[in-house]
Tab-separated table of C-alpha atoms and ligand atoms in Angstrom:
chain	number	residue	atom	x	y	z
A	181	MET	CA	66.503	18.843	-53.094
A	182	MET	CA	64.842	16.649	-50.529
A	183	SER	CA	65.083	12.981	-51.641
A	184	ILE	CA	61.542	11.287	-52.104
A	185	PHE	CA	61.902	8.939	-49.036
A	186	LYS	CA	62.905	11.997	-46.804
A	187	PHE	CA	60.075	13.950	-48.124
A	188	ARG	CA	57.830	10.976	-47.575
A	189	ARG	CA	59.081	10.241	-44.001
A	190	ALA	CA	58.636	14.106	-43.451
A	191	MET	CA	54.992	14.139	-44.706
A	192	LEU	CA	54.289	10.867	-42.526
A	193	LYS	CA	55.827	12.682	-39.624
A	194	GLY	CA	53.712	15.691	-40.153
A	195	ALA	CA	50.646	13.770	-40.836
A	196	ALA	CA	51.471	11.752	-37.852
A	197	PHE	CA	51.890	15.003	-35.745
A	198	SER	CA	48.744	16.479	-37.238
A	199	LEU	CA	46.905	13.420	-36.636
A	200	ILE	CA	48.138	13.139	-32.775
A	201	ALA	CA	47.296	16.884	-32.317
A	202	GLY	CA	44.167	16.638	-34.071
A	203	THR	CA	43.190	13.674	-31.596
A	204	LEU	CA	44.687	15.447	-28.491
A	205	ALA	CA	42.593	18.742	-29.496
A	206	GLY	CA	39.881	16.742	-30.546
A	207	GLY	CA	40.046	14.790	-27.282
A	208	LEU	CA	40.287	18.211	-25.215
A	209	ALA	CA	37.330	19.221	-27.340
A	210	ILE	CA	35.316	16.270	-26.856
A	211	SER	CA	35.872	16.269	-23.132
A	212	ASN	CA	35.049	20.171	-23.106
A	213	VAL	CA	32.083	19.741	-25.259
A	214	GLN	CA	30.953	16.689	-22.705
A	215	ALA	CA	31.393	18.998	-19.762
A	216	GLU	CA	29.769	21.870	-21.559
A	217	ASP	CA	27.007	19.529	-22.384
A	218	THR	CA	26.249	18.735	-18.565
A	219	LEU	CA	25.424	21.927	-17.836
A	220	SER	CA	23.348	22.650	-20.828
A	221	GLU	CA	21.599	19.291	-20.267
A	222	LEU	CA	20.902	20.321	-16.733
A	223	LYS	CA	19.601	23.677	-17.951
A	224	GLU	CA	17.576	21.886	-20.504
A	225	GLN	CA	15.959	19.489	-18.055
A	226	GLY	CA	15.629	22.048	-15.216
A	227	PHE	CA	16.967	19.948	-12.446
A	228	VAL	CA	20.309	18.755	-10.964
A	229	ARG	CA	20.255	15.149	-9.118
A	230	ILE	CA	22.214	15.648	-5.636
A	231	SER	CA	23.138	12.913	-3.183
A	232	ILE	CA	22.660	13.996	0.363
A	233	ALA	CA	23.189	12.051	3.896
A	234	ASN	CA	20.254	13.837	5.836
A	235	GLU	CA	22.390	14.791	8.880
A	236	PRO	CA	21.241	18.311	9.786
A	237	PRO	CA	22.433	20.846	9.961
A	238	TRP	CA	24.672	19.874	6.734
A	239	THR	CA	21.770	18.274	4.893
A	240	GLN	CA	18.165	17.451	6.040
A	241	VAL	CA	15.002	16.136	4.734
A	242	ASN	CA	11.992	17.941	6.181
A	243	SER	CA	8.882	16.270	7.429
A	244	ASP	CA	7.093	17.288	4.237
A	245	GLY	CA	9.657	15.832	2.080
A	246	THR	CA	11.723	18.995	1.029
A	247	VAL	CA	15.471	18.935	1.123
A	248	SER	CA	17.497	21.527	2.992
A	249	GLY	CA	20.254	21.994	5.071
A	250	ALA	CA	23.373	24.251	4.483
A	251	ALA	CA	25.100	22.063	1.768
A	252	PRO	CA	21.938	21.681	-0.551
A	253	GLU	CA	21.140	25.588	0.145
A	254	VAL	CA	24.223	26.610	-1.029
A	255	ALA	CA	24.082	24.377	-3.995
A	256	ARG	CA	20.636	25.337	-4.791
A	257	ALA	CA	21.529	29.055	-4.608
A	258	VAL	CA	24.675	28.451	-7.151
A	259	MET	CA	22.732	26.367	-9.774
A	260	LYS	CA	19.884	28.874	-9.837
A	261	LYS	CA	22.432	31.358	-11.054
A	262	LEU	CA	23.758	28.959	-13.513
A	263	GLY	CA	20.135	28.461	-14.859
A	264	VAL	CA	19.273	25.159	-13.195
A	265	ASN	CA	16.258	25.775	-10.669
A	266	GLU	CA	15.563	22.634	-9.165
A	267	VAL	CA	17.542	20.173	-7.091
A	268	LEU	CA	16.312	16.569	-6.924
A	269	ALA	CA	17.872	14.773	-4.057
A	270	THR	CA	18.514	11.147	-3.019
A	271	VAL	CA	19.658	10.215	0.502
A	272	SER	CA	22.923	8.119	0.502
A	273	GLU	CA	25.319	6.768	3.070
A	274	TYR	CA	28.729	8.445	2.658
A	275	GLY	CA	30.314	5.482	1.706
A	276	ALA	CA	27.990	5.182	-1.365
A	277	MET	CA	28.294	8.876	-2.601
A	278	ILE	CA	31.322	8.613	-4.521
A	279	PRO	CA	30.621	5.305	-6.239
A	280	GLY	CA	27.182	6.927	-6.958
A	281	LEU	CA	28.576	9.944	-8.478
A	282	GLN	CA	31.083	7.787	-10.549
A	283	ALA	CA	28.136	5.524	-11.755
A	284	GLY	CA	26.189	8.799	-12.953
A	285	ARG	CA	23.158	8.135	-10.529
A	286	PHE	CA	23.501	11.727	-9.549
A	287	THR	CA	25.492	14.859	-10.948
A	288	MET	CA	26.577	16.383	-7.497
A	289	VAL	CA	27.421	15.194	-3.957
A	290	THR	CA	26.229	18.331	-1.866
A	291	ALA	CA	26.281	16.559	1.397
A	292	GLY	CA	29.199	18.150	3.520
A	293	LEU	CA	31.512	15.328	2.031
A	294	PHE	CA	35.022	16.464	3.513
A	295	ILE	CA	37.550	17.357	1.193
A	296	LYS	CA	40.324	14.580	1.664
A	297	PRO	CA	43.334	13.547	-0.255
A	298	GLU	CA	41.781	9.938	-1.097
A	299	ARG	CA	38.497	11.429	-2.343
A	300	CYS	CA	40.382	14.096	-4.295
A	301	ALA	CA	41.823	11.018	-6.291
A	302	ALA	CA	38.302	9.805	-7.191
A	303	VAL	CA	36.253	12.996	-7.784
A	304	ILE	CA	36.725	16.714	-8.124
A	305	PHE	CA	35.482	19.170	-5.584
A	306	SER	CA	34.217	22.576	-5.624
A	307	GLN	CA	36.236	25.403	-3.235
A	308	PRO	CA	35.193	24.679	0.371
A	309	ASP	CA	31.907	25.640	1.538
A	310	LEU	CA	31.188	24.382	5.075
A	311	CYS	CA	33.908	23.676	7.725
A	312	ASP	CA	33.610	22.005	11.283
A	313	GLY	CA	35.401	20.129	14.031
A	314	GLU	CA	34.788	16.648	15.301
A	315	SER	CA	33.096	15.638	18.587
A	316	PHE	CA	31.563	12.746	20.620
A	317	ALA	CA	28.025	11.934	21.911
A	318	VAL	CA	28.332	10.109	25.136
A	319	LYS	CA	26.320	9.189	28.686
A	320	LYS	CA	26.210	12.257	31.007
A	321	GLY	CA	29.357	12.317	32.830
A	322	ASN	CA	31.554	10.393	30.030
A	323	PRO	CA	31.393	7.053	31.950
A	324	LEU	CA	34.191	5.810	29.783
A	325	GLY	CA	36.279	8.744	30.023
A	326	ILE	CA	36.869	8.970	26.071
A	327	THR	CA	37.962	12.366	24.851
A	328	ASN	CA	39.671	11.620	21.550
A	329	TYR	CA	40.486	8.865	19.089
A	330	THR	CA	43.609	7.615	20.632
A	331	GLU	CA	41.853	6.720	23.901
A	332	LEU	CA	38.953	5.244	21.816
A	333	GLY	CA	41.132	2.927	20.096
A	334	ALA	CA	42.855	1.924	23.469
A	335	HIS	CA	39.708	1.253	25.120
A	336	LYS	CA	39.040	-2.696	25.219
A	337	THR	CA	35.263	-2.847	25.450
A	338	VAL	CA	34.153	0.659	23.948
A	339	LYS	CA	31.667	0.500	20.981
A	340	VAL	CA	31.662	3.577	18.766
A	341	GLY	CA	28.665	4.443	16.548
A	342	ALA	CA	29.803	6.246	13.018
A	343	PRO	CA	28.301	7.079	9.554
A	344	GLY	CA	29.343	4.330	7.120
A	345	GLY	CA	32.008	5.431	4.916
A	346	GLY	CA	32.243	8.454	6.838
A	347	THR	CA	35.491	10.161	8.340
A	348	GLU	CA	34.749	9.048	11.840
A	349	GLU	CA	34.327	5.715	11.242
A	350	ARG	CA	37.640	5.817	9.217
A	351	LEU	CA	39.310	7.698	12.190
A	352	ALA	CA	38.051	4.933	14.589
A	353	LEU	CA	39.295	2.002	12.618
A	354	GLU	CA	42.690	4.078	12.242
A	355	ALA	CA	43.037	4.501	15.764
A	356	GLY	CA	42.744	0.786	16.120
A	357	VAL	CA	39.138	0.105	17.324
A	358	PRO	CA	38.220	-3.411	16.155
A	359	ARG	CA	35.938	-3.449	13.172
A	360	ASP	CA	33.178	-5.284	15.004
A	361	ARG	CA	33.148	-2.282	17.819
A	362	VAL	CA	32.481	0.307	15.108
A	363	ILE	CA	29.136	0.365	14.407
A	364	VAL	CA	27.665	1.893	11.177
A	365	VAL	CA	24.833	4.210	12.104
A	366	PRO	CA	22.498	4.711	9.214
A	367	ASP	CA	21.241	8.149	10.423
A	368	ALA	CA	21.514	10.558	13.181
A	369	GLN	CA	18.194	9.925	14.770
A	370	SER	CA	19.142	6.167	14.977
A	371	GLY	CA	22.574	7.083	16.476
A	372	VAL	CA	20.943	8.834	19.328
A	373	LYS	CA	18.759	6.170	20.050
A	374	MET	CA	21.742	3.540	20.083
A	375	LEU	CA	23.476	5.579	22.353
A	376	GLN	CA	20.400	5.959	24.550
A	377	ASP	CA	19.924	1.897	24.355
A	378	GLY	CA	23.401	1.249	25.315
A	379	ARG	CA	24.013	-0.187	22.052
A	380	ILE	CA	26.800	2.092	21.537
A	381	ASP	CA	29.099	4.079	24.181
A	382	VAL	CA	30.157	6.924	22.027
A	383	TYR	CA	28.529	8.329	18.666
A	384	ALA	CA	31.175	10.168	16.464
A	385	LEU	CA	30.017	13.008	14.049
A	386	PRO	CA	31.152	16.523	13.584
A	387	PHE	CA	30.546	18.998	16.076
A	388	LEU	CA	27.536	20.776	14.503
A	389	SER	CA	25.674	17.534	13.678
A	390	ILE	CA	26.003	16.108	17.518
A	391	SER	CA	25.027	19.717	18.768
A	392	ASP	CA	21.937	19.643	16.621
A	393	LEU	CA	21.021	16.314	17.520
A	394	LEU	CA	21.379	16.512	21.445
A	395	LYS	CA	19.391	19.826	21.299
A	396	LYS	CA	16.549	17.955	19.248
A	397	ALA	CA	16.869	14.920	21.625
A	398	ASN	CA	16.527	16.858	24.993
A	399	ASP	CA	17.908	14.084	26.837
A	400	PRO	CA	19.620	15.221	30.018
A	401	ASN	CA	21.487	11.699	30.337
A	402	LEU	CA	23.535	12.524	27.233
A	403	GLU	CA	26.418	15.180	26.545
A	404	ILE	CA	28.829	16.287	23.921
A	405	VAL	CA	32.521	15.961	24.027
A	406	ALA	CA	34.384	18.579	21.875
A	407	PRO	CA	36.980	19.662	20.608
A	408	ILE	CA	38.346	16.187	20.028
A	409	LYS	CA	42.300	16.578	20.166
A	410	GLY	CA	44.214	15.256	17.357
A	411	THR	CA	41.370	15.906	14.660
A	412	PRO	CA	41.745	18.896	12.484
A	413	ILE	CA	38.899	21.146	11.279
A	414	TYR	CA	37.460	19.529	8.280
A	415	CYS	CA	36.056	21.379	5.360
A	416	ALA	CA	33.582	20.018	2.905
A	417	GLY	CA	32.683	21.170	-0.899
A	418	ALA	CA	30.412	19.996	-3.531
A	419	ALA	CA	31.726	16.693	-5.324
A	420	PHE	CA	31.385	16.321	-9.144
A	421	SER	CA	32.378	13.474	-11.307
A	422	LYS	CA	35.930	13.709	-12.861
A	423	LYS	CA	34.571	14.377	-16.464
A	424	ASP	CA	32.642	17.384	-15.256
A	425	VAL	CA	35.470	20.001	-14.910
A	426	ALA	CA	33.652	22.571	-16.564
A	427	LEU	CA	30.730	22.237	-14.459
A	428	ARG	CA	32.645	22.242	-11.555
A	429	ASP	CA	34.591	25.461	-12.676
A	430	ALA	CA	31.262	27.180	-13.394
A	431	TYR	CA	29.952	26.238	-10.092
A	432	ASP	CA	33.233	27.567	-8.339
A	433	LYS	CA	33.088	30.968	-10.059
A	434	VAL	CA	29.408	31.717	-8.848
A	435	LEU	CA	30.490	30.288	-5.391
A	436	ALA	CA	33.482	32.710	-5.162
A	437	ASP	CA	31.026	35.812	-6.121
A	438	MET	CA	28.609	34.650	-3.430
A	439	LYS	CA	31.631	34.534	-1.019
A	440	LYS	CA	32.562	38.039	-2.346
A	441	SER	CA	29.265	39.576	-2.069
A	442	GLY	CA	28.162	38.035	1.482
A	443	GLU	CA	25.355	36.158	0.033
A	444	PHE	CA	27.120	32.924	0.829
A	445	ASP	CA	27.587	33.912	4.656
A	446	LYS	CA	23.696	34.722	4.472
A	447	ILE	CA	23.023	31.082	3.493
A	448	VAL	CA	25.348	29.088	5.704
A	449	GLU	CA	25.493	31.145	9.101
A	450	PRO	CA	21.952	30.691	10.162
A	451	PHE	CA	22.777	26.851	9.944
A	452	GLY	CA	25.521	27.558	12.549
A	453	PHE	CA	28.276	27.360	10.144
A	454	ASN	CA	31.252	29.986	10.202
A	455	ALA	CA	31.476	31.442	6.523
A	456	GLU	CA	35.031	32.814	7.165
A	457	LEU	CA	36.621	29.193	7.993
A	458	ALA	CA	35.386	28.095	4.187
A	459	LYS	CA	36.897	31.297	2.714
A	460	LEU	CA	40.153	30.814	4.448
A	461	GLN	CA	40.702	27.235	3.266
A	462	THR	CA	41.357	25.889	-0.556
A	463	ARG	CA	40.662	22.671	-2.225
A	464	GLU	CA	44.013	22.700	-3.288
A	465	ASN	CA	45.208	22.451	0.335
A	466	LEU	CA	42.694	20.041	1.423
A	467	CYS	CA	43.275	17.749	-1.402
A	468	ALA	CA	46.881	18.061	-0.392
A	469	GLY	CA	46.015	17.035	3.064
A	470	LYS	CA	46.977	20.331	4.640
A	471	GLN	CA	43.784	20.362	6.827
B	75	LIG	O1	32.436	13.814	4.778
B	75	LIG	C1	32.320	13.029	5.764
B	75	LIG	O2	33.281	12.211	5.697
B	75	LIG	C2	31.832	13.422	6.977
B	75	LIG	N1	30.761	14.745	6.514
B	75	LIG	C3	29.721	15.065	7.465
B	75	LIG	C4	29.272	16.115	7.102
B	75	LIG	N2	29.409	14.288	8.360
B	75	LIG	C5	29.974	12.943	8.925
B	75	LIG	C6	30.944	12.207	7.547
B	75	LIG	O3	31.808	11.567	8.357
């Protein structure tokens, strides 16, 4: 016969256990409900707020104010299949995208944000959608002879332009270019102007961005340097707040179906992206730093 004390202790333990289990389950249930709510909220309001950078062909704001580019077009197609018909975009600097997501200013970043370990610690990503190598825009003939970040870091006077909070800014600083010679460039068009005016000697962006820029600039005094030895092929994905796992998983499922059906290829390849590169890479690899 169990003593009253043992019985009470067992009951208390049992009660404590069921309380913890309930809280845990409740907690899990709440986060799932919360995440489920995000998608049902988006369906109800009929649009999703996204952050973009206006860096063609990844993202672009057209002259009539409409938003396009490979990343928003992929997001638009996926969200439509999830029952959310519109995307409302705000243009942000790369460095402001993750804080904006965490502050709830937008629900997704669809800007060609590269999937990298330090970013995977702060937000959650979809599976990869857009991949590209790095490049430099320089004056014709590459007068400073800069072909990679090591040479950039070793040069005594070079001024390099890069997007604020972007990968190229970080690569230049890590290569040893002093802060005052890494110039934050607000947008791609400004970068070309700064290069033409001699305010920067090198403009660093992904290959497809510089290619698009130089084509539009149509300036015989500018040229591209690519590939950049020592830099990987980066792959981007849509970024979500950590609380939106269910939304991200729903997004991933549709994205995977579109990759299988070829619909994904039809969206990204006209922008110059190689759909196969994104299919060969995984978020898990990229978050582990296996570029
Ligand atoms: O995610 C990034 O850091 C980079 N992504 C793009 C599309 N352009 C430049 C930026 O540094």
